Amino acid sequence: MTMERIDAAGRHVGDTRVEASILVAVLGVAFGAYVTALGGAMFRLDDAYIVLNNAQALFAPDTAFPNTPALYGSTSLVHTLLTAGVGWVLPPELGLMLLAWVAVALFGLSVLELGRMAGLAAPLRVAIAICALTTGDFVRVHLNGLETGLAMAVVTWLIVLHRRRSPALPWLAALAPFIRPELLLLSGLIIGDVLWRARVWRDFSAALQIGAAFVVALVALLVLQFWISGGLFPSTGDAKRYFFVTSDLGLERELRIGGMQLVAFLTQTQILPQSLFLLFLFRGRNRSYLLFAMALVAYFVYVQPLIMHQTYYRYLYLLVPLFCLGMVDAIASERKLVRDLSFAVVLGALVLNVFNAVQRVPTNVASVQDKYYALTDVADWIERNTAPDEVVMIHDIGYLAYAVDRPFYDVVGLKSPASVVLNRDLTFRSGKEGRGAALAEMAHRSDARLFVVSKAWDRNFGLIRSLEAQGWSAKAHPGREMIEYMAFVLTPPAS
């Protein structure tokens, strides 16, 4: 280990180069082992292939959605651009997987830096970093091919730069909302705190520089987003809300569902012990982070209760960096009892995390392979059973748009903008009956006569049944049975 300096208060203030080097080396080996175990770069979520398709659409025509802007349907401008850049050097899937592991490394390094800044000894820093990286579902969240891990790293680095009073803070704060839209609130709270403190210290020159840098960078990125996606903000949130949520739920039921999902996130992912460290964010500049956490939870509980659990609760993983900050502050407390109790909780959480990882990782690796096989299976089926110009109506648009040279229509609206409007006006407002009317209108407008649905989606949302209720005929396609999907030949009602 490196020699660490001790400040006047007896805190360790040495660097983290040794731990950081070891962390990066271990993650590099793990990256190679993971890709080897999978048999190649592949992802559990179909959404990851939306990222790959959008990245490709920046440089070549998108035959799947030729009339849709390249980055329409991308939640993260930055992540998609990074994917496109890496795709010039590596095979696209491998490049996207590498980005996921780089994000893991950046998150781990940021937690190490938080520990160093708090004066924690190297073993404590490492323990908290390992606890952070093993919290929750590593394979299905950190390695999901989306921006989740990168967003977690950015949240932590924002906290680091905020505490350092770094001149780089406004630039990262401006970039953060283009990694996850929810981070606009966190960036605003942090920049607001910095400006307020500069006002108190009467450092108006610094306040002007910070505010100007933040605004200029934010506006420049908004212009870039509008240019390549067709909108100032991502459309994915509205698309999912209007498809999955219906207004007839009512406020009481929405809150009850949202509350149950929040409890499930904390318990099923075994994150509850780490979440207790939010209690250490009630003072000083930490209140900005706590306010962000409260707003994030309130948004998903009230506005998006039915998508909280989707993709393995990934949206709520933005809270994990705040849990880590609470851990660091608690273990750095001046009170011995607080330090001892906090260390015991962190150690217990670390043991639980490692135990769960040993059990989960083999199963989750197999689930990634199973999903990939199901996606390649439906892609092969479509290529064999449809004409090159035949429009196919689908809901899982990622892999098919990425791998199959066919025109598609997306019923959720992540890539077909008209679906967002139809789902808002019909599905969201009228529930099941409205969903059928929306699907019927989509089939009519797109001229699609083949609807490919997953067995799970049809079971949960009654897609075929609701379409038939509108007078459409949906007959099972005579082609071979697929692993996870079904194909139906559509016939419009007689005029």
Short mmCIF file of C-alpha atoms in Angstrom, two decimals:
data_model
loop_
_atom_site.label_atom_id
_atom_site.label_comp_id
_atom_site.label_asym_id
_atom_site.label_seq_id
_atom_site.Cartn_x
_atom_site.Cartn_y
_atom_site.Cartn_z
CA MET A 1 0.00 0.00 0.00
CA THR A 2 1.06 3.62 -0.50
CA MET A 3 2.11 5.69 2.47
CA GLU A 4 -0.71 7.94 3.58
CA ARG A 5 -0.34 11.42 5.03
CA ILE A 6 -2.16 12.33 8.23
CA ASP A 7 -3.76 15.75 8.63
CA ALA A 8 -4.08 17.76 11.86
CA ALA A 9 -7.28 15.94 12.76
CA GLY A 10 -5.61 12.57 12.32
CA ARG A 11 -7.38 11.73 9.07
CA HIS A 12 -5.76 9.78 6.24
CA VAL A 13 -5.38 11.94 3.15
CA GLY A 14 -3.17 9.74 0.97
CA ASP A 15 -3.93 9.03 -2.68
CA THR A 16 -5.82 6.03 -4.04
CA ARG A 17 -3.52 5.10 -6.93
CA VAL A 18 -2.75 1.61 -5.68
CA GLU A 19 -6.36 0.71 -4.95
CA ALA A 20 -7.50 2.32 -8.20
CA SER A 21 -4.94 0.39 -10.24
CA ILE A 22 -5.93 -2.89 -8.61
CA LEU A 23 -9.63 -2.13 -9.14
CA VAL A 24 -9.16 -1.41 -12.84
CA ALA A 25 -7.01 -4.52 -13.31
CA VAL A 26 -9.53 -6.77 -11.55
CA LEU A 27 -12.42 -5.33 -13.57
CA GLY A 28 -10.42 -5.83 -16.77
CA VAL A 29 -9.98 -9.51 -15.98
CA ALA A 30 -13.65 -9.78 -15.00
CA PHE A 31 -14.68 -8.17 -18.31
CA GLY A 32 -12.76 -10.78 -20.27
CA ALA A 33 -14.09 -13.63 -18.13
CA TYR A 34 -17.68 -12.41 -18.43
CA VAL A 35 -17.63 -12.08 -22.21
CA THR A 36 -15.98 -15.50 -22.46
CA ALA A 37 -18.59 -17.08 -20.17
CA LEU A 38 -21.38 -15.60 -22.31
CA GLY A 39 -19.78 -16.77 -25.52
CA GLY A 40 -19.62 -13.21 -26.85
CA ALA A 41 -21.00 -9.77 -26.02
CA MET A 42 -24.77 -9.95 -25.49
CA PHE A 43 -27.37 -8.27 -23.29
CA ARG A 44 -30.35 -9.27 -21.20
CA LEU A 45 -32.45 -6.27 -22.23
CA ASP A 46 -33.82 -5.71 -25.71
CA ASP A 47 -33.44 -1.97 -24.97
CA ALA A 48 -29.65 -2.31 -25.26
CA TYR A 49 -30.08 -3.04 -28.94
CA ILE A 50 -32.12 0.17 -29.33
CA VAL A 51 -28.94 1.96 -28.29
CA LEU A 52 -26.93 0.01 -30.87
CA ASN A 53 -29.48 0.66 -33.61
CA ASN A 54 -29.66 4.37 -32.81
CA ALA A 55 -25.86 4.60 -32.78
CA GLN A 56 -25.73 2.98 -36.21
CA ALA A 57 -28.48 5.29 -37.50
CA LEU A 58 -26.18 8.27 -36.92
CA PHE A 59 -24.01 7.14 -39.83
CA ALA A 60 -26.26 4.99 -42.04
CA PRO A 61 -29.97 4.96 -42.99
CA ASP A 62 -32.21 3.18 -40.48
CA THR A 63 -34.21 0.76 -42.61
CA ALA A 64 -36.32 -0.23 -39.62
CA PHE A 65 -37.59 3.32 -38.95
CA PRO A 66 -36.54 5.39 -41.98
CA ASN A 67 -38.70 8.41 -41.13
CA THR A 68 -37.63 8.71 -37.50
CA PRO A 69 -34.67 10.87 -36.38
CA ALA A 70 -31.62 8.80 -35.48
CA LEU A 71 -31.65 9.40 -31.72
CA TYR A 72 -35.40 9.48 -31.27
CA GLY A 73 -36.00 6.84 -28.60
CA SER A 74 -32.63 7.34 -26.92
CA THR A 75 -32.83 8.30 -23.27
CA SER A 76 -29.15 9.16 -23.09
CA LEU A 77 -27.57 11.38 -25.73
CA VAL A 78 -24.10 10.94 -24.23
CA HIS A 79 -24.30 7.16 -23.91
CA THR A 80 -25.53 6.76 -27.48
CA LEU A 81 -22.78 9.00 -28.85
CA LEU A 82 -20.17 7.07 -26.87
CA THR A 83 -21.60 3.82 -28.27
CA ALA A 84 -21.34 5.20 -31.78
CA GLY A 85 -17.75 6.28 -31.19
CA VAL A 86 -16.62 2.96 -29.73
CA GLY A 87 -18.44 1.20 -32.57
CA TRP A 88 -15.92 2.67 -35.01
CA VAL A 89 -13.11 0.80 -33.24
CA LEU A 90 -14.73 -2.41 -31.95
CA PRO A 91 -17.61 -4.63 -33.01
CA PRO A 92 -20.72 -2.73 -31.82
CA GLU A 93 -21.87 -5.26 -29.20
CA LEU A 94 -18.38 -5.63 -27.76
CA GLY A 95 -17.95 -1.87 -27.69
CA LEU A 96 -21.22 -1.41 -25.81
CA MET A 97 -20.20 -4.10 -23.33
CA LEU A 98 -16.83 -2.40 -22.83
CA LEU A 99 -18.62 0.88 -22.09
CA ALA A 100 -20.64 -0.89 -19.38
CA TRP A 101 -17.47 -2.14 -17.69
CA VAL A 102 -15.80 1.26 -18.00
CA ALA A 103 -18.82 2.76 -16.24
CA VAL A 104 -18.42 0.19 -13.45
CA ALA A 105 -14.79 1.22 -13.09
CA LEU A 106 -15.67 4.93 -13.02
CA PHE A 107 -18.25 4.28 -10.32
CA GLY A 108 -15.79 2.30 -8.21
CA LEU A 109 -13.09 4.95 -8.62
CA SER A 110 -15.50 7.69 -7.60
CA VAL A 111 -16.40 5.85 -4.39
CA LEU A 112 -12.72 5.36 -3.62
CA GLU A 113 -12.22 9.10 -4.07
CA LEU A 114 -15.12 9.90 -1.75
CA GLY A 115 -13.46 7.75 0.90
CA ARG A 116 -10.10 9.41 0.37
CA MET A 117 -11.62 12.88 0.70
CA ALA A 118 -13.28 11.84 3.96
CA GLY A 119 -9.93 10.66 5.31
CA LEU A 120 -10.79 6.97 5.45
CA ALA A 121 -7.99 4.43 5.59
CA ALA A 122 -7.39 2.36 2.46
CA PRO A 123 -9.08 -0.85 3.75
CA LEU A 124 -12.25 1.10 4.55
CA ARG A 125 -12.26 2.81 1.17
CA VAL A 126 -11.89 -0.53 -0.58
CA ALA A 127 -14.62 -2.15 1.52
CA ILE A 128 -17.10 0.61 0.68
CA ALA A 129 -16.16 0.52 -3.02
CA ILE A 130 -16.67 -3.25 -3.20
CA CYS A 131 -19.95 -2.88 -1.33
CA ALA A 132 -21.02 -0.23 -3.85
CA LEU A 133 -20.18 -2.32 -6.89
CA THR A 134 -21.86 -5.45 -5.57
CA THR A 135 -25.03 -3.72 -4.35
CA GLY A 136 -28.09 -4.98 -6.19
CA ASP A 137 -28.11 -6.95 -9.43
CA PHE A 138 -24.70 -6.49 -11.05
CA VAL A 139 -25.23 -8.47 -14.25
CA ARG A 140 -28.74 -7.33 -15.08
CA VAL A 141 -28.28 -3.67 -14.09
CA HIS A 142 -24.64 -2.58 -14.37
CA LEU A 143 -24.13 -4.69 -17.50
CA ASN A 144 -27.52 -4.10 -19.11
CA GLY A 145 -26.11 -2.20 -22.10
CA LEU A 146 -27.91 1.00 -21.09
CA GLU A 147 -26.74 4.18 -19.39
CA THR A 148 -27.52 2.98 -15.85
CA GLY A 149 -23.95 2.35 -14.70
CA LEU A 150 -22.69 5.54 -16.34
CA ALA A 151 -25.40 7.55 -14.59
CA MET A 152 -24.41 6.07 -11.22
CA ALA A 153 -20.78 7.01 -11.86
CA VAL A 154 -21.73 10.55 -12.89
CA VAL A 155 -23.84 11.08 -9.75
CA THR A 156 -20.89 10.10 -7.58
CA TRP A 157 -18.40 12.22 -9.51
CA LEU A 158 -20.78 15.18 -9.26
CA ILE A 159 -20.66 14.79 -5.49
CA VAL A 160 -16.85 14.51 -5.57
CA LEU A 161 -16.47 17.66 -7.68
CA HIS A 162 -19.04 19.49 -5.55
CA ARG A 163 -17.11 18.71 -2.39
CA ARG A 164 -13.81 19.61 -4.03
CA ARG A 165 -15.24 22.90 -5.33
CA SER A 166 -13.73 21.88 -8.63
CA PRO A 167 -13.88 24.20 -11.66
CA ALA A 168 -14.95 21.15 -13.69
CA LEU A 169 -18.22 20.91 -11.74
CA PRO A 170 -20.44 23.08 -14.00
CA TRP A 171 -19.34 21.18 -17.09
CA LEU A 172 -20.17 17.76 -15.63
CA ALA A 173 -23.39 19.16 -14.15
CA ALA A 174 -24.45 20.30 -17.64
CA LEU A 175 -23.54 16.91 -19.13
CA ALA A 176 -25.39 14.85 -16.48
CA PRO A 177 -29.00 15.43 -17.75
CA PHE A 178 -27.95 14.06 -21.12
CA ILE A 179 -26.95 10.81 -19.45
CA ARG A 180 -30.18 10.49 -17.44
CA PRO A 181 -32.88 13.20 -17.68
CA GLU A 182 -33.62 12.97 -13.94
CA LEU A 183 -30.13 14.27 -13.23
CA LEU A 184 -31.18 17.74 -14.39
CA LEU A 185 -32.68 18.21 -10.93
CA LEU A 186 -29.52 17.05 -9.18
CA SER A 187 -27.37 19.31 -11.35
CA GLY A 188 -29.65 22.25 -10.68
CA LEU A 189 -29.57 21.66 -6.92
CA ILE A 190 -25.79 21.36 -6.86
CA ILE A 191 -25.18 24.43 -9.01
CA GLY A 192 -27.74 26.32 -6.94
CA ASP A 193 -25.89 25.37 -3.76
CA VAL A 194 -22.57 26.52 -5.25
CA LEU A 195 -24.04 29.85 -6.37
CA TRP A 196 -25.67 30.41 -2.98
CA ARG A 197 -22.42 29.77 -1.16
CA ALA A 198 -20.55 32.07 -3.55
CA ARG A 199 -23.12 34.76 -2.76
CA VAL A 200 -22.64 34.27 0.98
CA TRP A 201 -18.87 34.53 0.53
CA ARG A 202 -19.41 37.54 -1.80
CA ASP A 203 -17.39 35.81 -4.48
CA PHE A 204 -19.50 37.16 -7.32
CA SER A 205 -16.85 36.58 -9.97
CA ALA A 206 -16.78 32.84 -9.20
CA ALA A 207 -20.56 32.69 -9.19
CA LEU A 208 -20.71 34.33 -12.61
CA GLN A 209 -18.12 31.95 -14.08
CA ILE A 210 -19.83 28.86 -12.67
CA GLY A 211 -23.32 29.93 -13.73
CA ALA A 212 -22.19 30.96 -17.21
CA ALA A 213 -20.26 27.72 -17.81
CA PHE A 214 -23.25 25.64 -16.72
CA VAL A 215 -25.77 27.53 -18.86
CA VAL A 216 -23.57 27.66 -21.97
CA ALA A 217 -22.77 23.94 -21.84
CA LEU A 218 -26.40 23.03 -21.12
CA VAL A 219 -27.74 25.10 -24.01
CA ALA A 220 -25.12 23.71 -26.41
CA LEU A 221 -26.09 20.15 -25.50
CA LEU A 222 -29.80 20.94 -25.85
CA VAL A 223 -29.16 22.23 -29.35
CA LEU A 224 -27.21 19.06 -30.20
CA GLN A 225 -29.97 16.90 -28.76
CA PHE A 226 -32.62 18.71 -30.79
CA TRP A 227 -30.57 18.45 -33.96
CA ILE A 228 -30.10 14.68 -33.89
CA SER A 229 -33.22 13.53 -32.04
CA GLY A 230 -35.90 16.01 -33.07
CA GLY A 231 -36.69 17.11 -29.52
CA LEU A 232 -35.13 18.98 -26.62
CA PHE A 233 -35.85 16.15 -24.20
CA PRO A 234 -36.07 12.35 -24.58
CA SER A 235 -39.49 10.98 -25.47
CA THR A 236 -38.94 7.62 -23.77
CA GLY A 237 -40.52 8.62 -20.46
CA ASP A 238 -43.79 9.70 -22.08
CA ALA A 239 -43.83 6.67 -24.38
CA LYS A 240 -43.58 4.26 -21.46
CA ARG A 241 -45.97 6.17 -19.23
CA TYR A 242 -48.76 6.34 -21.80
CA PHE A 243 -48.37 2.69 -22.77
CA PHE A 244 -48.01 1.10 -19.34
CA VAL A 245 -50.02 3.44 -17.10
CA THR A 246 -53.72 4.20 -17.47
CA SER A 247 -55.46 7.18 -15.89
CA ASP A 248 -58.21 4.97 -14.47
CA LEU A 249 -55.77 3.69 -11.83
CA GLY A 250 -56.58 6.64 -9.61
CA LEU A 251 -54.25 8.46 -7.23
CA GLU A 252 -54.75 6.10 -4.28
CA ARG A 253 -54.00 2.98 -6.31
CA GLU A 254 -51.00 4.61 -8.03
CA LEU A 255 -49.50 5.54 -4.66
CA ARG A 256 -50.17 2.08 -3.27
CA ILE A 257 -48.56 0.37 -6.28
CA GLY A 258 -45.63 2.78 -6.20
CA GLY A 259 -45.10 2.24 -2.48
CA MET A 260 -45.18 -1.53 -2.90
CA GLN A 261 -42.66 -1.33 -5.73
CA LEU A 262 -40.34 0.83 -3.64
CA VAL A 263 -40.46 -1.67 -0.79
CA ALA A 264 -39.84 -4.50 -3.24
CA PHE A 265 -36.79 -2.66 -4.62
CA LEU A 266 -35.27 -2.28 -1.16
CA THR A 267 -36.02 -5.84 -0.06
CA GLN A 268 -35.82 -8.06 -3.13
CA THR A 269 -32.50 -6.55 -4.19
CA GLN A 270 -31.23 -6.67 -0.56
CA ILE A 271 -30.45 -2.94 -0.68
CA LEU A 272 -32.32 -2.06 2.52
CA PRO A 273 -29.22 -1.98 4.80
CA GLN A 274 -27.41 0.42 2.46
CA SER A 275 -30.49 2.64 2.15
CA LEU A 276 -30.35 3.40 5.87
CA PHE A 277 -27.30 5.58 5.24
CA LEU A 278 -29.54 8.19 3.60
CA LEU A 279 -30.14 9.32 7.18
CA PHE A 280 -26.66 10.84 7.16
CA LEU A 281 -27.57 13.27 4.37
CA PHE A 282 -29.70 15.58 6.52
CA ARG A 283 -27.05 18.23 7.06
CA GLY A 284 -25.06 20.83 5.16
CA ARG A 285 -24.67 20.56 1.42
CA ASN A 286 -25.78 16.92 1.63
CA ARG A 287 -29.35 18.20 1.79
CA SER A 288 -29.22 18.87 -1.94
CA TYR A 289 -28.57 15.19 -2.54
CA LEU A 290 -31.31 14.15 -0.12
CA LEU A 291 -33.81 16.45 -1.82
CA PHE A 292 -32.91 14.85 -5.16
CA ALA A 293 -33.43 11.37 -3.67
CA MET A 294 -36.84 12.33 -2.31
CA ALA A 295 -37.93 13.90 -5.62
CA LEU A 296 -36.74 10.86 -7.60
CA VAL A 297 -38.69 8.46 -5.41
CA ALA A 298 -41.78 10.68 -5.49
CA TYR A 299 -41.67 10.88 -9.28
CA PHE A 300 -41.59 7.12 -9.77
CA VAL A 301 -44.09 6.38 -7.01
CA TYR A 302 -46.64 8.87 -8.30
CA VAL A 303 -45.95 9.36 -12.04
CA GLN A 304 -44.41 6.05 -13.15
CA PRO A 305 -45.50 3.41 -10.59
CA LEU A 306 -45.92 0.64 -13.15
CA ILE A 307 -42.43 0.93 -14.63
CA MET A 308 -40.46 1.09 -11.36
CA HIS A 309 -39.91 -2.66 -11.38
CA GLN A 310 -39.12 -2.91 -15.07
CA THR A 311 -35.58 -3.72 -16.17
CA TYR A 312 -34.85 -4.89 -12.62
CA TYR A 313 -35.56 -1.55 -10.87
CA ARG A 314 -32.74 0.12 -12.78
CA TYR A 315 -34.28 3.59 -12.52
CA LEU A 316 -33.93 3.56 -8.75
CA TYR A 317 -30.24 2.66 -8.86
CA LEU A 318 -29.51 6.39 -9.05
CA LEU A 319 -30.02 6.24 -5.28
CA VAL A 320 -27.08 3.86 -4.75
CA PRO A 321 -24.37 6.57 -5.02
CA LEU A 322 -26.20 8.48 -2.28
CA PHE A 323 -26.21 5.37 -0.11
CA CYS A 324 -22.44 5.20 -0.65
CA LEU A 325 -22.01 8.85 0.32
CA GLY A 326 -23.94 8.15 3.51
CA MET A 327 -21.67 5.18 4.23
CA VAL A 328 -18.57 7.31 3.82
CA ASP A 329 -19.87 10.12 6.02
CA ALA A 330 -21.07 7.70 8.69
CA ILE A 331 -17.77 5.81 8.92
CA ALA A 332 -15.91 9.14 8.95
CA SER A 333 -18.06 10.40 11.83
CA GLU A 334 -16.34 11.89 14.87
CA ARG A 335 -18.51 9.71 17.11
CA LYS A 336 -16.98 6.32 17.79
CA LEU A 337 -20.34 4.62 18.29
CA VAL A 338 -21.59 5.86 14.91
CA ARG A 339 -18.37 4.73 13.24
CA ASP A 340 -18.49 1.28 14.80
CA LEU A 341 -22.17 0.69 14.04
CA SER A 342 -21.77 1.97 10.49
CA PHE A 343 -18.79 -0.26 9.86
CA ALA A 344 -20.78 -3.24 11.13
CA VAL A 345 -23.65 -2.45 8.74
CA VAL A 346 -21.28 -1.97 5.79
CA LEU A 347 -19.47 -5.21 6.59
CA GLY A 348 -22.77 -7.06 6.88
CA ALA A 349 -24.01 -5.58 3.60
CA LEU A 350 -20.73 -6.51 1.91
CA VAL A 351 -20.94 -10.12 3.07
CA LEU A 352 -24.60 -10.29 1.95
CA ASN A 353 -23.72 -8.77 -1.43
CA VAL A 354 -20.92 -11.23 -2.10
CA PHE A 355 -23.08 -14.16 -0.99
CA ASN A 356 -25.91 -13.04 -3.31
CA ALA A 357 -23.48 -12.47 -6.20
CA VAL A 358 -22.12 -15.99 -5.93
CA GLN A 359 -25.68 -17.29 -6.20
CA ARG A 360 -26.99 -14.85 -8.79
CA VAL A 361 -24.22 -14.44 -11.32
CA PRO A 362 -24.36 -17.96 -12.88
CA THR A 363 -28.15 -17.80 -13.11
CA ASN A 364 -28.12 -14.28 -14.51
CA VAL A 365 -25.47 -15.15 -17.09
CA ALA A 366 -27.72 -17.99 -18.26
CA SER A 367 -30.70 -15.60 -18.42
CA VAL A 368 -28.68 -13.23 -20.63
CA GLN A 369 -27.92 -16.10 -23.00
CA ASP A 370 -31.53 -17.29 -23.00
CA LYS A 371 -32.82 -13.81 -23.88
CA TYR A 372 -30.25 -13.42 -26.63
CA TYR A 373 -31.22 -16.77 -28.14
CA ALA A 374 -34.89 -15.74 -28.03
CA LEU A 375 -34.10 -12.47 -29.80
CA THR A 376 -32.00 -14.11 -32.50
CA ASP A 377 -34.76 -16.69 -32.90
CA VAL A 378 -37.47 -14.12 -33.61
CA ALA A 379 -35.11 -12.21 -35.92
CA ASP A 380 -34.46 -15.38 -37.92
CA TRP A 381 -38.19 -16.10 -38.05
CA ILE A 382 -39.00 -12.64 -39.44
CA GLU A 383 -36.30 -12.85 -42.08
CA ARG A 384 -37.61 -16.23 -43.22
CA ASN A 385 -41.34 -15.47 -43.12
CA THR A 386 -41.74 -11.88 -44.30
CA ALA A 387 -41.11 -9.97 -47.50
CA PRO A 388 -38.37 -7.28 -47.45
CA ASP A 389 -40.92 -4.46 -47.67
CA GLU A 390 -43.53 -5.95 -45.31
CA VAL A 391 -44.25 -3.79 -42.25
CA VAL A 392 -44.21 -5.73 -38.97
CA MET A 393 -45.89 -4.35 -35.86
CA ILE A 394 -43.87 -5.08 -32.71
CA HIS A 395 -43.18 -3.91 -29.16
CA ASP A 396 -39.63 -5.21 -28.56
CA ILE A 397 -37.96 -3.06 -31.19
CA GLY A 398 -34.30 -3.16 -30.21
CA TYR A 399 -32.73 -6.33 -31.55
CA LEU A 400 -35.05 -6.61 -34.54
CA ALA A 401 -34.33 -3.06 -35.69
CA TYR A 402 -30.62 -3.63 -35.14
CA ALA A 403 -30.31 -7.05 -36.80
CA VAL A 404 -33.11 -7.32 -39.38
CA ASP A 405 -33.41 -5.30 -42.59
CA ARG A 406 -37.18 -4.76 -42.44
CA PRO A 407 -39.56 -1.85 -41.82
CA PHE A 408 -41.19 -2.01 -38.36
CA TYR A 409 -43.87 -0.17 -36.43
CA ASP A 410 -43.34 0.25 -32.69
CA VAL A 411 -46.57 0.10 -30.68
CA VAL A 412 -44.96 1.54 -27.52
CA GLY A 413 -43.62 4.61 -29.27
CA LEU A 414 -39.93 4.46 -28.51
CA LYS A 415 -39.23 4.63 -32.26
CA SER A 416 -42.64 5.40 -33.80
CA PRO A 417 -43.65 8.89 -32.57
CA ALA A 418 -47.28 8.52 -33.64
CA SER A 419 -47.73 5.71 -31.10
CA VAL A 420 -46.98 8.09 -28.22
CA VAL A 421 -49.88 10.34 -29.25
CA LEU A 422 -52.25 7.42 -29.80
CA ASN A 423 -51.36 5.81 -26.47
CA ARG A 424 -51.73 9.15 -24.69
CA ASP A 425 -55.14 9.86 -26.23
CA LEU A 426 -56.50 6.32 -26.07
CA THR A 427 -54.58 3.82 -23.91
CA PHE A 428 -53.69 6.19 -21.07
CA ARG A 429 -57.13 7.79 -20.90
CA SER A 430 -59.37 4.77 -21.52
CA GLY A 431 -57.51 1.72 -20.19
CA LYS A 432 -57.95 -1.68 -21.83
CA GLU A 433 -60.61 -0.53 -24.29
CA GLY A 434 -58.43 2.38 -25.28
CA ARG A 435 -55.44 0.09 -25.79
CA GLY A 436 -57.38 -1.92 -28.34
CA ALA A 437 -58.47 1.23 -30.16
CA ALA A 438 -54.87 2.50 -30.18
CA LEU A 439 -53.52 -0.79 -31.56
CA ALA A 440 -56.23 -0.87 -34.23
CA GLU A 441 -55.36 2.66 -35.33
CA MET A 442 -51.64 1.80 -35.39
CA ALA A 443 -52.26 -1.25 -37.56
CA HIS A 444 -54.42 0.85 -39.89
CA ARG A 445 -51.92 3.72 -40.20
CA SER A 446 -48.84 1.54 -40.61
CA ASP A 447 -50.58 -0.91 -42.95
CA ALA A 448 -49.02 -3.70 -40.87
CA ARG A 449 -50.61 -7.10 -41.34
CA LEU A 450 -48.27 -9.03 -39.05
CA PHE A 451 -48.08 -8.46 -35.30
CA VAL A 452 -45.21 -10.09 -33.38
CA VAL A 453 -45.68 -10.14 -29.61
CA SER A 454 -43.93 -11.84 -26.74
CA LYS A 455 -45.93 -14.43 -24.87
CA ALA A 456 -45.39 -12.54 -21.61
CA TRP A 457 -46.61 -9.20 -22.99
CA ASP A 458 -49.71 -10.71 -24.51
CA ARG A 459 -50.45 -12.47 -21.24
CA ASN A 460 -49.96 -9.30 -19.17
CA PHE A 461 -51.53 -6.70 -21.47
CA GLY A 462 -53.95 -8.72 -23.58
CA LEU A 463 -52.66 -7.18 -26.81
CA ILE A 464 -54.24 -9.64 -29.24
CA ARG A 465 -57.50 -9.86 -27.33
CA SER A 466 -57.90 -6.09 -27.16
CA LEU A 467 -57.15 -5.76 -30.89
CA GLU A 468 -59.73 -8.43 -31.71
CA ALA A 469 -62.26 -6.54 -29.60
CA GLN A 470 -61.98 -3.74 -32.15
CA GLY A 471 -63.12 -6.03 -34.94
CA TRP A 472 -59.70 -7.05 -36.22
CA SER A 473 -58.94 -10.69 -36.95
CA ALA A 474 -55.65 -12.00 -35.49
CA LYS A 475 -54.82 -15.53 -36.60
CA ALA A 476 -51.68 -17.37 -35.53
CA HIS A 477 -49.12 -17.42 -38.32
CA PRO A 478 -48.59 -20.93 -39.74
CA GLY A 479 -44.79 -20.63 -39.47
CA ARG A 480 -42.79 -22.51 -36.86
CA GLU A 481 -43.27 -21.76 -33.17
CA MET A 482 -40.77 -19.33 -31.67
CA ILE A 483 -39.06 -19.58 -28.28
CA GLU A 484 -40.51 -16.48 -26.64
CA TYR A 485 -42.62 -14.73 -29.26
CA MET A 486 -45.80 -15.30 -31.27
CA ALA A 487 -46.77 -13.99 -34.70
CA PHE A 488 -50.32 -13.12 -35.75
CA VAL A 489 -51.65 -12.35 -39.20
CA LEU A 490 -53.93 -9.30 -38.97
CA THR A 491 -57.05 -8.68 -41.04
CA PRO A 492 -58.91 -5.40 -40.65
CA PRO A 493 -62.64 -5.39 -39.94
CA ALA A 494 -64.91 -5.46 -42.97
CA SER A 495 -65.85 -1.94 -44.02
#
